[in-house]
Amino acid sequence: MDITAIKTEPYLDQAMGTSGLRKKTAVVRQSRYIENFTQAIFDSLEGFAGKTLIIGGDGRFYNDKALQTILKIAAANQFGRIIVGQNGLLSTPATSHIIVKYGAIGGIILSASHNPGGPDGDFGIKFNTENGAPAPQSVTDKITARAHTIDRYWTMNIPDIDLSEIGEQTFGNTVIEVIDPVADYAAYMQEIFDFSAIKTLFTNGFTMIYDAMNAVTGPYAKRIFEGLLGAPAGTVIHGTPLPDFGGLHPEPNLTYAKHLVDMMYADSAPDFAAASDGDGDRYMILGRSFFLNPCDSLAILTQYLDSIPFYHGRLTGVARSMPTSFAADAVARDKHIACYQTPTGWKFFGSLLDAGKITLCGEESFGAGSCHLREKDGIWAILAWLSILAQTGKTVAEITHALWQQYGRVFAMQQSYEGLDATDANTLMEKLRESLPTLNGTTVNDRTITDAAEFTYADPVTGDTATGQGICLSFGSDARIVYRLSGTGSSGATLRVYLNERTTDATRFSQSPATAMADLADISRQIANLKKHTGRETPTTIT
């Protein structure tokens, strides 16, 4: 085969964030952009010649072109086998599983997760290591450093690969294998859950809607929910992956999945609804006229996980990202298991999972996972909830109300200010940082700040330290405000403000978070001077 070295010059904007490289699609379509970054990934690895590499993505715009480029560069770099999903599709959880199952050195995932797609949308490239987890900072730092100095990449001069048919093709020393993107993952889910018990739900008339949001999980959901579990045809909506997600913003929350929320608050609502994001690693769950907050969901999963066959006797601990409410903490104490608080970013759960310190983990941004993978997993979380419903015979609302009755309700709300000027957003955070020494003991709106600090994390397994992970203001043990800049955007900056408050007053359980924490929201605006620094009267989204 004709393998050629192509001279190039670096793009200095190429840097790995918390979820890989995220850019506007127009940026990655520049000449040599994908080529440079792909070669930077390979140059940062050791001993990969002859090894297996996994490649897939969420099907968003430009994935098909980028995938062909990456396949040719990978073949030129002498990988022994490249496994790719049919038509280039692989969900992020499925990729994580396949990396481990086939003993791959790692995998490249083409996705910007919950970010919108299309020519004017976003594009992402992520690398997961041999344990299926997102690359740790030691690896991502190497990739970024190499991207900033790269002077050549290798490519193989071959026609585009046909990815429409399952099978193998050989190019030089490399075998490219196209696989069914769903089969391995669906088989794994059947090892974890009692599918016969869940199937009985549907046999007995249980009704459900699953919204794939025209993203990658459509084929997975149709195979699992409508096929293996016997849900009626039409249970899965928006089930065909589209390059622009059919105009939908593939982030399952109250703002971007409002059409699903409206369906569930109508008189004709089914028993249960769920949705996943662009690459399948997030989830949202609704009952009839009831929204399940992902923080409460993590607490309930902590309650019930060891009743699922795969987890019998295996529940060692739970971890949550720092902005995630402390609802799961009380359940962990009651079950006499450890509860860890980590920075935002799924990679921080990896060492705890590998060391067996936790079985379950989750975050406020609709992500949950367990020891079964080293990625968050939306369909897994939905199957876990279906298992709980089958076991208890209760509704989503009834199970959640029981949690509140036992432990109190922890109101949780996330306010996101998207598309901010990066300088303005960083100035806001710096001003907050500078004010921390004077905020302790300060009273605002009759609430006193008892602790003001920037979150620093020391990994109990590796000893690694992560600083600058968000600013937390506590008002006693039952209320707090957290400010944090998101690392998953493709341009500008996103400020997230998290509000939590716990109450044991059952007369308040029916309040909306916005009502229950109206004064806390006002305090958050005052302390950060949000209007001045963002120019916004209201957040972009409220969850």
XYZ file of C-alpha atoms in Angstrom:
543
model
C 0.000 0.000 0.000
C 1.128 3.563 -0.722
C 1.863 5.170 2.661
C 2.827 8.819 2.471
C 4.149 11.375 4.962
C 2.466 14.747 4.476
C 4.135 17.899 5.760
C 1.926 20.099 7.894
C 1.884 23.000 10.328
C 0.166 22.978 13.715
C -3.116 24.599 14.692
C -2.457 26.161 18.074
C -6.141 26.099 19.037
C -6.119 22.285 19.231
C -6.369 21.348 22.904
C -8.058 18.493 24.751
C -10.668 19.660 27.257
C -12.651 17.656 29.804
C -14.366 15.770 26.962
C -11.795 15.854 24.186
C -11.508 18.428 21.419
C -14.692 20.462 20.900
C -14.927 22.977 18.054
C -17.407 24.483 15.652
C -17.815 22.264 12.592
C -16.468 25.017 10.347
C -13.213 24.965 12.312
C -12.556 21.229 11.944
C -13.315 21.385 8.210
C -10.174 23.435 7.676
C -7.411 21.832 5.637
C -5.364 19.301 7.652
C -7.272 19.987 10.888
C -8.562 16.448 11.410
C -5.325 15.004 10.007
C -3.150 16.937 12.447
C -5.153 16.057 15.514
C -5.503 12.386 14.613
C -1.761 12.041 14.101
C -1.152 13.899 17.385
C -3.230 11.232 19.162
C -1.227 8.404 17.608
C 2.124 10.128 18.219
C 1.193 10.325 21.909
C 0.694 6.555 22.222
C 3.303 3.851 22.616
C 3.433 0.318 21.244
C 0.279 0.519 19.147
C 1.662 -1.091 15.965
C -0.343 -4.246 15.263
C -2.866 -3.452 18.018
C -6.626 -2.937 17.742
C -8.265 0.488 17.538
C -12.007 1.240 17.818
C -13.572 4.123 15.882
C -17.155 5.366 15.841
C -19.358 8.378 16.378
C -22.820 9.821 16.799
C -23.498 10.385 13.096
C -23.447 14.167 13.243
C -22.562 16.304 10.229
C -19.016 15.777 8.880
C -18.539 12.513 10.796
C -18.518 10.590 7.520
C -15.709 12.694 6.006
C -13.655 12.789 9.209
C -14.053 9.044 9.683
C -12.581 8.237 6.260
C -9.621 10.524 6.991
C -8.988 8.900 10.371
C -9.245 5.366 8.960
C -6.578 6.094 6.348
C -4.247 7.705 8.896
C -4.753 4.801 11.324
C -3.968 2.259 8.599
C -0.859 4.229 7.620
C 0.252 4.155 11.258
C 0.133 0.353 11.151
C -2.667 -0.541 13.536
C -3.313 -4.251 13.131
C -7.108 -4.097 13.285
C -9.522 -1.189 13.186
C -13.065 -1.925 14.339
C -15.671 0.596 13.230
C -19.437 0.696 13.677
C -21.626 0.140 10.646
C -22.189 3.468 8.864
C -19.710 4.940 11.312
C -22.124 4.745 14.253
C -21.141 3.785 17.798
C -22.550 5.251 20.980
C -20.011 6.372 23.558
C -21.052 3.660 26.083
C -20.932 0.985 23.359
C -17.457 2.148 22.332
C -16.260 1.885 25.928
C -17.569 -1.682 26.153
C -16.141 -2.741 22.795
C -12.676 -1.362 23.644
C -12.501 -3.686 26.636
C -14.236 -6.672 25.008
C -11.869 -6.740 22.033
C -8.711 -5.819 23.931
C -8.177 -2.612 21.985
C -5.468 -0.107 22.847
C -8.161 2.574 22.770
C -10.861 4.226 20.727
C -11.604 7.448 18.896
C -15.136 8.802 19.371
C -16.418 11.429 16.950
C -19.008 13.288 18.986
C -19.705 16.602 20.646
C -22.123 14.766 22.932
C -25.128 16.967 23.781
C -24.026 19.904 21.617
C -26.043 20.695 18.447
C -24.913 19.381 15.064
C -25.016 20.461 11.432
C -22.777 22.730 9.316
C -23.206 25.523 11.864
C -23.137 23.195 14.863
C -20.384 21.555 16.873
C -17.914 18.745 16.319
C -15.840 16.700 18.735
C -13.027 14.149 18.852
C -12.388 12.149 22.009
C -9.873 9.414 22.795
C -10.625 6.643 25.283
C -7.871 4.401 26.635
C -7.658 0.613 26.901
C -9.907 0.419 29.986
C -12.659 2.168 28.016
C -12.376 5.393 29.998
C -11.782 8.909 28.681
C -8.055 9.549 28.421
C -6.583 10.856 31.701
C -4.936 14.248 31.842
C -1.457 12.742 31.498
C -2.492 11.468 28.041
C -4.531 14.487 26.965
C -1.633 16.785 27.889
C 0.637 14.748 25.588
C -1.887 14.958 22.760
C -2.240 18.723 23.139
C 1.528 19.210 23.293
C 2.073 17.118 20.175
C -0.724 18.922 18.304
C 1.100 22.202 18.946
C 4.355 20.940 17.429
C 3.233 18.501 14.745
C 5.037 18.817 11.408
C 3.809 15.758 9.479
C 1.132 13.098 9.392
C 0.962 9.704 7.678
C -1.809 8.607 5.366
C -2.580 5.628 3.134
C -3.610 6.362 -0.429
C -6.672 4.119 -0.729
C -10.281 4.704 -1.783
C -12.874 5.513 0.858
C -13.882 2.471 2.909
C -17.380 1.059 2.453
C -18.909 1.198 5.937
C -22.415 0.198 4.934
C -21.850 -3.554 5.061
C -20.684 -5.683 8.002
C -17.441 -7.489 7.248
C -13.654 -7.218 6.925
C -11.389 -5.497 4.417
C -7.585 -5.651 4.393
C -5.320 -2.738 3.507
C -1.609 -3.481 3.784
C -0.979 -4.780 7.304
C -4.307 -3.483 8.610
C -7.687 -5.202 8.768
C -10.665 -2.838 8.899
C -13.700 -4.588 10.381
C -17.203 -3.108 10.174
C -19.428 -4.416 12.977
C -23.054 -4.193 14.054
C -22.894 -1.200 16.437
C -25.677 -2.509 18.689
C -25.122 -6.264 19.052
C -22.295 -6.357 21.627
C -23.849 -3.652 23.778
C -27.324 -5.221 23.719
C -25.876 -8.594 24.710
C -24.013 -6.953 27.604
C -27.191 -5.284 28.879
C -28.835 -8.712 28.984
C -26.035 -9.912 31.263
C -26.665 -7.026 33.647
C -30.465 -6.807 33.832
C -33.329 -9.274 34.188
C -34.896 -8.679 30.788
C -37.727 -11.131 31.479
C -38.871 -9.052 34.476
C -38.769 -5.836 32.455
C -40.549 -7.523 29.549
C -43.379 -8.452 31.918
C -43.972 -4.740 32.498
C -44.816 -4.276 28.827
C -46.802 -7.528 28.669
C -48.963 -6.154 31.483
C -49.708 -2.934 29.618
C -46.936 -0.621 30.791
C -46.512 2.261 28.341
C -43.345 4.184 27.505
C -41.875 6.767 25.149
C -38.181 6.874 24.385
C -36.885 9.939 22.527
C -33.594 9.292 20.717
C -33.541 12.935 19.562
C -32.472 11.870 16.039
C -29.112 10.874 17.498
C -27.070 7.710 17.882
C -29.262 5.800 20.375
C -32.160 5.280 17.975
C -30.888 1.905 16.675
C -29.976 0.825 20.225
C -33.382 1.745 21.624
C -35.314 0.057 18.815
C -33.300 -3.144 19.232
C -33.525 -3.198 23.033
C -36.871 -1.621 23.957
C -39.035 -2.552 20.977
C -37.157 -5.733 20.059
C -35.803 -7.559 23.095
C -38.224 -6.118 25.676
C -41.348 -6.179 23.533
C -42.388 -2.542 23.813
C -44.883 -1.671 21.067
C -43.626 -0.327 17.743
C -43.549 3.440 17.941
C -42.269 3.480 21.524
C -39.042 4.966 20.143
C -39.502 8.408 18.593
C -36.946 10.447 16.636
C -35.156 7.131 16.195
C -33.199 7.738 12.987
C -29.732 9.323 13.431
C -29.538 12.510 11.335
C -26.494 14.723 10.630
C -28.198 17.792 12.111
C -30.329 15.818 14.603
C -33.376 16.931 12.643
C -32.979 20.413 14.050
C -33.207 19.165 17.640
C -30.659 20.160 20.268
C -29.686 16.654 21.450
C -29.498 17.459 25.153
C -32.221 15.810 27.235
C -33.354 18.485 29.671
C -36.466 20.537 30.371
C -35.524 23.167 27.797
C -34.267 21.181 24.815
C -36.647 18.233 25.256
C -39.699 20.372 25.987
C -41.726 18.470 23.401
C -41.273 15.303 25.491
C -42.054 17.139 28.724
C -45.288 18.454 27.199
C -46.277 14.922 26.189
C -45.760 13.688 29.740
C -47.830 16.472 31.292
C -50.774 15.825 28.951
C -53.854 13.801 29.920
C -52.856 11.049 27.471
C -49.335 10.636 28.877
C -47.815 7.128 29.015
C -46.480 5.678 32.261
C -42.846 6.513 31.606
C -40.651 8.543 29.284
C -36.927 8.766 28.739
C -34.466 10.416 26.391
C -30.749 10.329 25.658
C -28.322 12.836 24.191
C -26.268 12.933 20.986
C -23.807 10.149 21.825
C -25.940 8.174 24.271
C -24.148 8.838 27.535
C -26.815 11.025 29.186
C -30.438 10.359 30.086
C -33.592 12.101 31.256
C -36.532 10.348 32.900
C -40.112 11.530 33.343
C -43.162 9.980 34.934
C -46.707 11.147 34.351
C -46.667 14.885 35.166
C -43.378 14.320 37.000
C -39.792 15.276 36.207
C -37.107 13.154 37.854
C -34.186 15.346 38.860
C -30.929 13.521 38.007
C -29.641 14.169 41.548
C -32.636 12.337 43.021
C -32.173 9.647 40.378
C -28.634 8.968 41.590
C -29.903 8.642 45.159
C -32.617 6.182 44.099
C -30.160 4.161 42.005
C -27.994 3.974 45.149
C -31.009 2.613 47.043
C -31.903 -0.084 44.557
C -28.782 -0.982 42.576
C -27.882 -4.070 44.583
C -31.307 -5.535 43.793
C -30.313 -5.786 40.115
C -28.733 -9.210 39.374
C -25.351 -7.956 38.141
C -24.804 -5.932 41.332
C -25.840 -8.415 44.020
C -23.233 -8.126 46.802
C -21.131 -5.675 44.771
C -22.263 -2.279 46.103
C -19.102 -0.804 47.629
C -19.665 2.921 47.260
C -21.088 5.782 45.229
C -19.467 8.913 43.824
C -21.007 12.133 42.599
C -19.603 15.201 40.916
C -19.301 18.174 43.268
C -22.184 20.167 41.690
C -24.499 17.156 42.080
C -26.751 17.577 45.107
C -26.081 15.696 48.320
C -29.250 13.567 48.008
C -27.207 10.385 47.475
C -25.048 11.046 50.542
C -27.806 10.215 53.019
C -28.657 6.984 51.204
C -24.989 5.965 51.196
C -24.744 6.571 54.951
C -27.872 4.497 55.519
C -26.443 1.634 53.448
C -23.042 1.942 55.180
C -21.141 2.511 51.952
C -18.645 5.214 51.017
C -19.698 8.365 49.196
C -17.108 10.393 47.269
C -17.327 13.928 45.863
C -15.262 14.460 42.713
C -14.744 17.295 40.235
C -16.965 17.507 37.174
C -15.679 15.235 34.403
C -16.285 11.514 34.051
C -12.579 10.745 34.083
C -12.456 11.488 37.825
C -14.640 8.443 38.542
C -12.269 6.081 36.718
C -9.679 5.515 39.431
C -12.394 4.929 42.052
C -14.083 2.354 39.799
C -10.799 0.648 38.925
C -9.897 0.392 42.622
C -13.290 -1.063 43.515
C -14.064 1.821 45.863
C -17.349 2.600 44.085
C -19.929 0.646 42.116
C -22.089 3.585 41.040
C -21.436 7.172 39.973
C -23.375 10.092 38.601
C -23.614 13.781 37.948
C -26.232 16.509 37.937
C -25.971 16.941 34.159
C -28.008 13.789 33.461
C -25.106 11.323 33.557
C -24.978 8.041 35.475
C -22.889 4.902 35.230
C -21.441 2.007 37.151
C -18.618 -0.487 37.277
C -19.954 -2.105 34.087
C -18.217 0.595 31.974
C -15.816 3.491 32.331
C -18.286 5.886 30.700
C -21.652 7.273 31.679
C -24.410 5.278 30.024
C -27.880 6.632 29.269
C -29.640 3.457 28.144
C -28.108 1.558 31.072
C -29.612 4.122 33.475
C -33.018 3.808 31.803
C -32.862 0.009 32.025
C -31.937 0.337 35.700
C -35.038 2.451 36.248
C -37.227 -0.005 34.349
C -35.837 -2.725 36.626
C -36.785 -0.677 39.702
C -40.292 -0.090 38.351
C -40.689 -3.805 37.629
C -39.451 -4.730 41.088
C -41.506 -2.243 43.101
C -44.683 -1.954 41.048
C -44.611 1.774 41.803
C -44.452 4.832 39.575
C -41.489 7.174 39.166
C -43.276 9.787 41.285
C -44.141 7.304 44.055
C -40.563 6.042 44.312
C -39.196 9.583 44.427
C -41.712 10.751 47.040
C -40.726 7.763 49.198
C -37.093 8.905 48.979
C -38.087 12.379 50.185
C -40.176 10.995 53.030
C -37.265 8.903 54.260
C -34.363 11.328 53.807
C -35.871 14.743 53.180
C -36.015 16.464 49.825
C -32.882 18.079 48.405
C -34.033 20.708 45.926
C -31.594 20.983 43.044
C -31.442 23.455 40.188
C -28.865 24.235 37.509
C -28.883 27.598 35.758
C -26.716 27.811 32.644
C -25.566 31.004 30.967
C -24.411 29.807 27.540
C -22.433 31.591 24.835
C -20.824 34.142 27.135
C -17.781 36.143 26.197
C -14.909 34.084 27.621
C -13.149 37.143 29.054
C -16.300 38.281 30.854
C -16.929 34.803 32.254
C -13.351 34.444 33.499
C -13.507 37.908 35.061
C -16.640 36.905 36.971
C -14.934 33.803 38.341
C -11.781 35.724 39.237
C -13.806 38.338 41.129
C -15.534 35.562 43.061
C -12.203 33.928 43.779
C -10.780 37.173 45.130
C -13.800 37.708 47.377
C -13.687 34.284 49.057
C -11.711 35.412 52.143
C -14.317 38.070 52.928
C -17.443 36.031 52.209
C -17.232 33.727 55.239
C -19.696 35.034 57.815
C -21.347 37.421 55.351
C -25.153 37.612 55.561
C -27.205 38.146 52.415
C -31.022 38.094 52.438
C -30.931 36.803 56.035
C -28.762 33.839 55.058
C -25.233 33.556 56.413
C -22.388 32.042 54.416
C -20.696 29.509 56.691
C -18.026 28.392 54.228
C -16.699 29.934 51.013
C -14.051 27.971 49.132
C -12.814 26.823 45.749
C -13.141 23.083 45.365
C -9.869 21.140 45.275
C -9.831 17.371 44.854
C -7.190 14.897 45.973
C -7.769 11.534 44.298
C -7.759 8.912 47.102
C -6.377 6.278 44.725
C -3.764 8.075 42.607
C -2.976 11.000 44.878
C -3.419 13.385 41.934
C -4.741 16.837 42.802
C -7.222 18.877 40.766
C -7.613 22.551 41.630
C -9.918 25.324 40.451
C -12.914 22.981 40.178
C -15.666 25.416 41.113
C -16.518 27.921 43.815
C -18.838 26.700 46.557
C -20.704 28.864 49.062
C -22.333 26.920 51.908
C -25.154 28.177 54.148
C -24.923 25.667 56.951
C -25.104 21.978 56.037
C -28.351 22.107 54.095
C -27.935 24.800 51.416
C -25.270 25.921 48.956
C -24.488 27.781 45.748
C -21.849 26.555 43.278
C -20.355 28.549 40.388
C -18.425 26.786 37.661
C -17.311 27.343 34.066
C -18.216 24.408 31.824
C -15.538 22.675 29.769
C -17.801 21.094 27.134
C -18.551 24.056 24.879
C -17.082 24.620 21.433
C -16.869 28.418 21.568
C -17.242 31.201 24.097
C -17.953 30.176 27.683
C -20.798 28.651 29.666
C -21.299 29.603 33.303
C -23.222 27.126 35.398
C -24.782 28.116 38.711
C -25.987 25.252 40.913
C -28.422 25.692 43.805
C -29.127 23.028 46.457
C -31.277 23.124 49.563
C -32.431 20.278 51.787
C -35.691 20.293 53.753
C -37.411 17.742 55.979
C -40.628 19.793 56.020
C -43.052 17.552 54.133
C -45.360 20.501 53.443
C -42.629 21.874 51.138
C -41.973 18.671 49.175
C -44.438 19.623 46.420
C -42.793 22.981 45.758
C -40.916 23.532 42.530
C -37.163 24.075 42.928
C -37.578 27.587 41.488
C -40.094 28.459 44.208
C -38.288 26.655 47.016
C -34.954 28.322 46.243
C -36.051 31.719 44.940
C -34.123 33.535 47.656
C -31.042 31.374 47.073
C -31.197 32.202 43.350
C -31.416 35.899 44.196
C -28.378 35.593 46.476
C -26.441 33.848 43.695
C -27.104 36.775 41.363
C -26.162 39.368 43.950
C -22.898 37.785 45.098
C -21.594 37.129 41.577
C -23.019 40.349 40.117
C -24.327 38.178 37.289
C -26.105 40.872 35.293
C -23.018 43.090 35.205
C -20.619 40.333 34.154
C -22.864 38.381 31.769
C -25.168 41.084 30.443
C -28.008 38.591 30.950
C -31.231 39.050 32.882
C -31.963 35.321 32.854
C -30.057 32.071 32.222
C -30.218 30.244 28.882
C -31.503 27.043 30.465
C -32.820 26.056 33.887
C -32.864 22.423 34.939
